[in-house]
Amino acid sequence: MTLSSEVSAETASSCEHAGRAQVMAVVKADGYGHGATRAARAALAGGAAELGVATVAEALALRADGITAPVLAWLHPPGIDFGPALLADVEIAVSSERQLDELLDAARRTGRTATVTLKVDTGLNRNGVHPSQYPSMLAALGRAVAEEAIRPRGLMSHMVFADQPANPVNDLQAQRFSEMLAQAGAQGVRFEVAHLANSSATMSRRDLAFDLVRPGVAVYGLSPVPELGDMGLIPAMTVKCPVALVKSIRAGESVSYGHTWTAERDTNLALLPVGYADGVFRSLGGRLEVLINGKRRPGVGRICMDQFVVDLGPGRTDVAEGDEAILFGPGTGGEPTAQDWADLLGTIHYEVVTSPRGATTRTYREAQTIEP
């Protein structure tokens, strides 16, 4: 199975929506399944100024691949050694005094001043310093600054309802964030940049941009608010494979494990050499369609670990072994999209595009302009 993608054009679109704010392209989870390093390079070429990842390991992998742009990592288990990150000039976001203490330990051991972002919780109740602990955290930051162990660069938070642009919680979070920014200044802690907006807010709430925005899924051409349409974005990922086998069966014959599908008439079948071990969800058995030679073809029977079957219909078939089958893509050629899969699965397209694995190989293409 082959995955191909283009990212730079979609980053440029995010930059346009960001207005005066800088763009931090989020390339966590292996670039949302698109390949972190290639996605990072394309995003930077498209206008992103910085990169964001979840873990230190992800940041160090980018550095190992030659990415020199600013990188921020914000999710850390207890006991992590921040030393390698500081030596690689990775910016660290901390969400607790314990994390700050571990970062300070690394700064002292390496002799490197740590560039720090403080992540605060404005309502998501996930990662980030709780408001009740914020004064103590600011005091700890102040002491670390006095020690010259850290440089406080950013204040960040994450939104709850950004995919619902009119939800009043968005404004409440922005208000809390602004108040926490002012509170830091009053305690003598000055942040160079503040950032709250994710993809949804970047594309639909420019008033929440602050100094920097952090688009994630939009960088890959996926609408962060599907209810609002494609928002001018074109999905970067196409997943396809060759037809491995074409065969004919008689009416009354059944297909795959459990014989859950039986042919009502003589028909032709195509075998596709991908399955749930490669990211084709087993629950899509008998529900998904693929595009072969410009026509949608229904999947039939159960999806297996490494293969599934599609019905080509009766009579002489126009499909040959080796022909390309598109599982999902941007939809511009009539193929299903990641959002189509998400709708069938009752999930979000984030899960769909981060699922290809196993026998999947990646190829990359230059961004293309598709005329309306």
XYZ file of C-alpha atoms in Angstrom:
372
model
C 0.000 0.000 0.000
C 1.364 3.416 -0.935
C 0.690 6.700 0.824
C 1.511 9.897 -1.055
C 1.205 13.429 0.244
C 1.818 17.112 -0.305
C 1.854 19.564 2.596
C 3.467 22.888 1.693
C 0.433 24.362 -0.075
C -1.820 23.662 2.899
C 0.679 25.283 5.270
C 0.584 28.357 3.070
C -3.199 28.399 3.457
C -2.828 28.255 7.245
C -0.348 31.134 7.081
C -2.882 33.208 5.154
C -5.527 32.595 7.808
C -3.068 33.390 10.607
C -2.836 37.040 9.603
C 0.057 38.698 11.427
C 0.597 35.735 13.739
C 3.461 33.350 13.084
C 2.713 29.692 12.335
C 3.937 26.709 14.335
C 3.168 23.649 12.217
C 2.367 20.646 14.386
C 4.072 17.480 13.143
C 3.457 15.161 16.093
C 2.321 11.550 15.595
C 4.749 11.205 12.682
C 3.291 14.239 10.993
C -0.296 13.030 11.475
C 0.680 9.905 9.577
C 2.274 11.798 6.692
C 5.907 11.442 7.816
C 7.209 13.969 10.334
C 10.447 15.007 8.674
C 9.039 15.418 5.172
C 5.972 17.164 6.574
C 8.203 19.478 8.606
C 10.300 20.445 5.601
C 7.218 21.037 3.473
C 5.552 23.081 6.209
C 8.622 25.267 6.639
C 8.786 25.735 2.867
C 5.119 26.730 2.968
C 5.756 29.518 5.467
C 5.744 27.978 8.932
C 8.243 29.603 11.284
C 8.369 26.852 13.898
C 7.411 23.249 14.541
C 5.482 21.614 17.350
C 5.587 18.012 18.554
C 4.300 16.145 21.573
C 7.428 14.390 22.808
C 11.125 15.021 23.168
C 11.774 11.855 21.155
C 9.822 13.314 18.236
C 11.811 16.546 18.462
C 15.141 14.726 18.576
C 14.155 12.646 15.544
C 13.626 15.871 13.585
C 17.021 17.147 14.688
C 18.644 13.847 13.692
C 17.150 14.294 10.229
C 18.688 17.741 9.883
C 15.739 19.971 10.812
C 17.193 23.112 12.419
C 14.040 25.231 12.783
C 12.689 25.975 16.275
C 10.911 22.933 17.725
C 8.673 22.843 20.800
C 7.826 19.622 22.707
C 5.060 19.631 25.331
C 4.162 16.155 26.641
C 6.545 14.517 29.118
C 6.368 11.447 31.385
C 7.926 11.575 34.868
C 11.644 10.938 35.019
C 12.464 12.101 31.508
C 16.005 13.318 30.884
C 15.724 16.697 29.182
C 19.500 16.866 28.681
C 19.539 15.613 25.068
C 16.757 18.049 24.195
C 18.680 21.014 25.589
C 21.834 19.951 23.763
C 19.777 19.787 20.554
C 18.254 23.243 21.142
C 14.717 21.917 21.613
C 12.269 24.209 23.387
C 10.395 22.545 26.249
C 6.869 23.264 27.432
C 6.273 22.451 31.092
C 2.943 21.829 32.787
C 3.992 21.363 36.416
C 6.666 22.329 38.916
C 7.914 18.739 38.819
C 8.569 19.050 35.093
C 10.273 22.384 35.666
C 12.501 20.817 38.334
C 13.479 18.021 35.936
C 14.245 20.605 33.274
C 16.341 22.655 35.695
C 18.302 19.536 36.622
C 19.112 19.007 32.949
C 20.074 22.668 32.514
C 22.536 22.453 35.393
C 24.037 19.190 34.154
C 24.472 20.368 30.584
C 25.305 23.987 31.271
C 22.620 24.982 28.750
C 19.980 27.603 29.386
C 16.598 26.005 28.726
C 14.150 27.809 26.474
C 10.799 27.269 28.157
C 7.138 27.566 27.300
C 4.641 27.385 30.127
C 1.515 25.425 29.256
C -1.556 26.490 31.210
C -4.956 24.868 31.578
C -7.780 27.224 30.621
C -10.560 24.641 30.684
C -9.579 21.483 28.817
C -8.457 19.872 32.095
C -5.834 17.823 30.346
C -2.216 18.968 30.111
C -1.199 22.332 31.557
C -0.832 24.150 34.872
C -4.146 24.493 36.708
C -5.093 28.095 37.583
C -4.899 27.270 41.297
C -1.225 26.314 40.879
C -0.356 29.131 38.515
C 0.939 31.688 41.086
C 3.292 29.099 42.566
C 4.460 28.104 39.092
C 5.194 31.715 38.169
C 7.229 32.097 41.345
C 9.222 28.980 40.473
C 9.822 30.321 36.966
C 11.006 33.609 38.431
C 13.553 31.823 40.605
C 14.786 29.808 37.625
C 15.178 32.982 35.561
C 17.180 34.570 38.384
C 19.426 31.515 38.325
C 19.833 32.047 34.562
C 18.832 28.427 34.064
C 15.884 29.178 31.793
C 14.605 31.684 29.279
C 10.810 31.934 29.487
C 9.751 32.247 25.867
C 6.111 31.259 25.530
C 2.760 30.881 27.222
C 0.410 28.367 25.620
C -2.928 26.686 26.196
C -5.247 24.410 24.230
C -8.871 24.857 23.264
C -11.882 22.702 24.088
C -14.460 23.687 21.454
C -12.389 25.210 18.655
C -14.264 23.011 16.166
C -17.403 24.885 17.246
C -16.330 28.462 16.424
C -19.357 30.112 18.052
C -19.167 28.153 21.312
C -18.910 30.657 24.202
C -16.269 28.513 25.912
C -13.810 29.678 23.237
C -14.155 33.271 24.400
C -14.019 32.214 28.045
C -10.762 30.371 27.438
C -9.317 33.345 25.570
C -10.265 35.598 28.481
C -8.657 33.265 31.019
C -5.555 33.009 28.849
C -5.258 36.792 28.550
C -5.668 37.154 32.307
C -2.945 34.579 32.964
C -0.664 36.379 30.528
C -1.256 39.654 32.386
C -0.776 37.938 35.744
C 2.625 36.680 34.634
C 3.670 40.182 33.635
C 2.548 41.521 37.002
C 4.800 38.956 38.710
C 7.751 39.929 36.554
C 7.653 36.977 34.158
C 7.699 38.184 30.559
C 6.764 35.841 27.738
C 7.902 36.601 24.198
C 4.984 34.813 22.516
C 1.533 33.612 23.496
C -0.400 30.968 21.564
C -3.815 29.387 21.972
C -5.235 28.662 18.501
C -5.174 25.206 16.941
C -6.267 24.405 13.359
C -9.943 25.124 13.968
C -9.326 28.480 15.601
C -6.667 29.390 13.036
C -9.128 28.850 10.207
C -12.290 30.242 11.814
C -11.373 32.585 14.711
C -8.623 34.990 13.706
C -9.351 37.026 16.831
C -7.802 34.205 18.892
C -4.477 34.166 17.044
C -2.372 36.043 19.649
C 1.317 35.927 18.520
C 1.466 32.406 17.139
C -0.970 29.753 15.910
C -0.516 25.986 16.018
C -2.315 24.383 13.060
C -2.133 20.624 13.012
C -4.643 18.778 10.869
C -5.121 21.799 8.578
C -1.441 21.592 7.608
C -2.315 18.280 5.970
C -5.253 19.701 4.037
C -7.975 18.303 6.292
C -10.792 20.590 7.349
C -10.709 21.112 11.126
C -14.440 21.892 11.031
C -15.964 19.435 8.531
C -19.397 20.977 9.070
C -18.058 24.147 7.425
C -16.864 22.292 4.338
C -13.297 21.958 3.107
C -12.402 25.552 4.138
C -10.337 25.862 0.958
C -8.097 22.951 1.940
C -7.176 19.928 -0.168
C -6.227 16.719 1.695
C -2.568 15.911 1.198
C -2.789 12.147 1.665
C -3.754 9.546 -0.904
C -3.712 5.855 0.035
C -3.609 3.352 -2.803
C -2.486 -0.128 -3.747
C -2.305 -2.326 -6.857
C -4.918 -4.934 -7.669
C -3.273 -8.239 -6.758
C -5.689 -10.653 -8.411
C -8.816 -10.647 -10.557
C -11.129 -13.654 -10.587
C -14.692 -14.618 -11.425
C -17.251 -16.350 -9.218
C -20.711 -17.773 -9.805
C -23.969 -16.599 -8.316
C -24.402 -18.154 -4.878
C -20.682 -18.253 -4.076
C -19.516 -16.351 -0.998
C -16.454 -14.312 -0.093
C -13.944 -14.160 2.771
C -14.143 -15.354 6.372
C -17.590 -16.254 7.610
C -19.076 -15.920 4.122
C -20.796 -12.693 5.165
C -21.335 -11.706 1.512
C -22.797 -13.905 -1.207
C -22.883 -13.026 -4.901
C -26.429 -12.601 -6.196
C -25.219 -13.026 -9.796
C -22.124 -14.123 -11.631
C -19.535 -11.443 -10.997
C -15.861 -10.490 -11.025
C -13.772 -9.809 -7.954
C -10.531 -7.930 -7.323
C -8.228 -8.784 -4.454
C -6.445 -5.849 -2.807
C -3.312 -6.760 -0.809
C -4.010 -4.560 2.232
C -5.933 -5.158 5.429
C -6.392 -4.165 9.027
C -2.687 -4.657 9.798
C -2.060 -1.843 7.313
C -4.711 0.519 8.660
C -7.792 -0.604 6.730
C -10.225 -0.876 9.616
C -11.849 -4.301 9.911
C -15.188 -2.669 10.725
C -15.241 -1.247 7.178
C -15.817 -4.729 5.784
C -18.709 -4.638 3.329
C -19.048 -0.877 3.804
C -16.153 0.894 2.100
C -15.678 1.659 -1.578
C -12.467 2.067 -3.571
C -11.798 3.830 -6.864
C -10.409 1.711 -9.692
C -10.155 3.093 -13.227
C -12.436 5.994 -12.424
C -15.259 3.936 -10.903
C -16.251 3.337 -7.294
C -16.193 -0.377 -6.458
C -17.742 -1.801 -3.266
C -15.746 -3.830 -0.787
C -17.380 -7.183 -0.051
C -16.909 -9.683 2.741
C -14.740 -9.304 5.784
C -11.507 -7.336 5.708
C -8.618 -9.629 6.601
C -5.266 -8.876 8.171
C -3.534 -8.169 4.870
C -6.170 -8.312 2.125
C -9.769 -7.671 1.172
C -12.030 -8.133 -1.839
C -14.020 -5.723 -3.998
C -16.847 -6.522 -6.397
C -16.170 -5.446 -9.987
C -19.586 -6.420 -11.281
C -20.728 -8.897 -13.943
C -19.654 -9.295 -17.545
C -16.390 -8.278 -19.096
C -14.365 -6.292 -16.566
C -12.219 -3.233 -17.240
C -9.936 -4.009 -14.291
C -6.664 -5.896 -14.669
C -4.139 -7.133 -12.171
C -1.740 -4.323 -11.381
C -4.307 -1.555 -11.845
C -4.300 1.127 -9.168
C -6.968 1.066 -6.457
C -7.410 4.279 -4.461
C -8.720 3.663 -0.960
C -8.999 7.328 -0.063
C -7.573 10.640 -1.219
C -8.538 14.286 -1.678
C -11.766 13.338 -3.448
C -10.962 15.414 -6.519
C -11.028 12.358 -8.780
C -14.144 10.794 -7.331
C -12.332 8.641 -4.797
C -13.482 8.326 -1.166
C -11.917 10.721 1.338
C -10.563 10.272 4.842
C -13.692 12.083 6.021
C -15.825 9.469 4.230
C -14.033 6.756 6.185
C -14.439 8.728 9.402
C -18.175 9.049 8.799
C -18.482 5.289 8.264
C -16.437 4.573 11.374
C -18.123 7.138 13.600
C -14.791 8.808 14.304
C -12.696 11.754 13.078
C -10.389 11.974 10.089
C -7.420 12.456 12.432
C -7.724 8.784 13.364
C -8.028 7.715 9.734
C -4.893 9.450 8.445
C -2.779 8.353 11.413
C -3.743 4.696 10.880
C -1.763 3.597 7.767
C 1.069 1.326 8.904
C 2.373 -2.190 8.309
C 3.151 -2.668 4.636
C 2.524 1.000 3.873
C 5.268 2.884 2.048
C 5.319 6.642 1.543
C 5.982 8.633 -1.592
C 5.917 12.414 -1.840
C 4.878 14.713 -4.637
C 5.225 18.408 -5.246
C 2.241 20.589 -4.419
C -0.100 21.023 -7.357
C -2.704 23.664 -8.047
C -6.090 22.127 -8.772
C -8.283 24.413 -10.833
C -11.879 24.891 -9.649
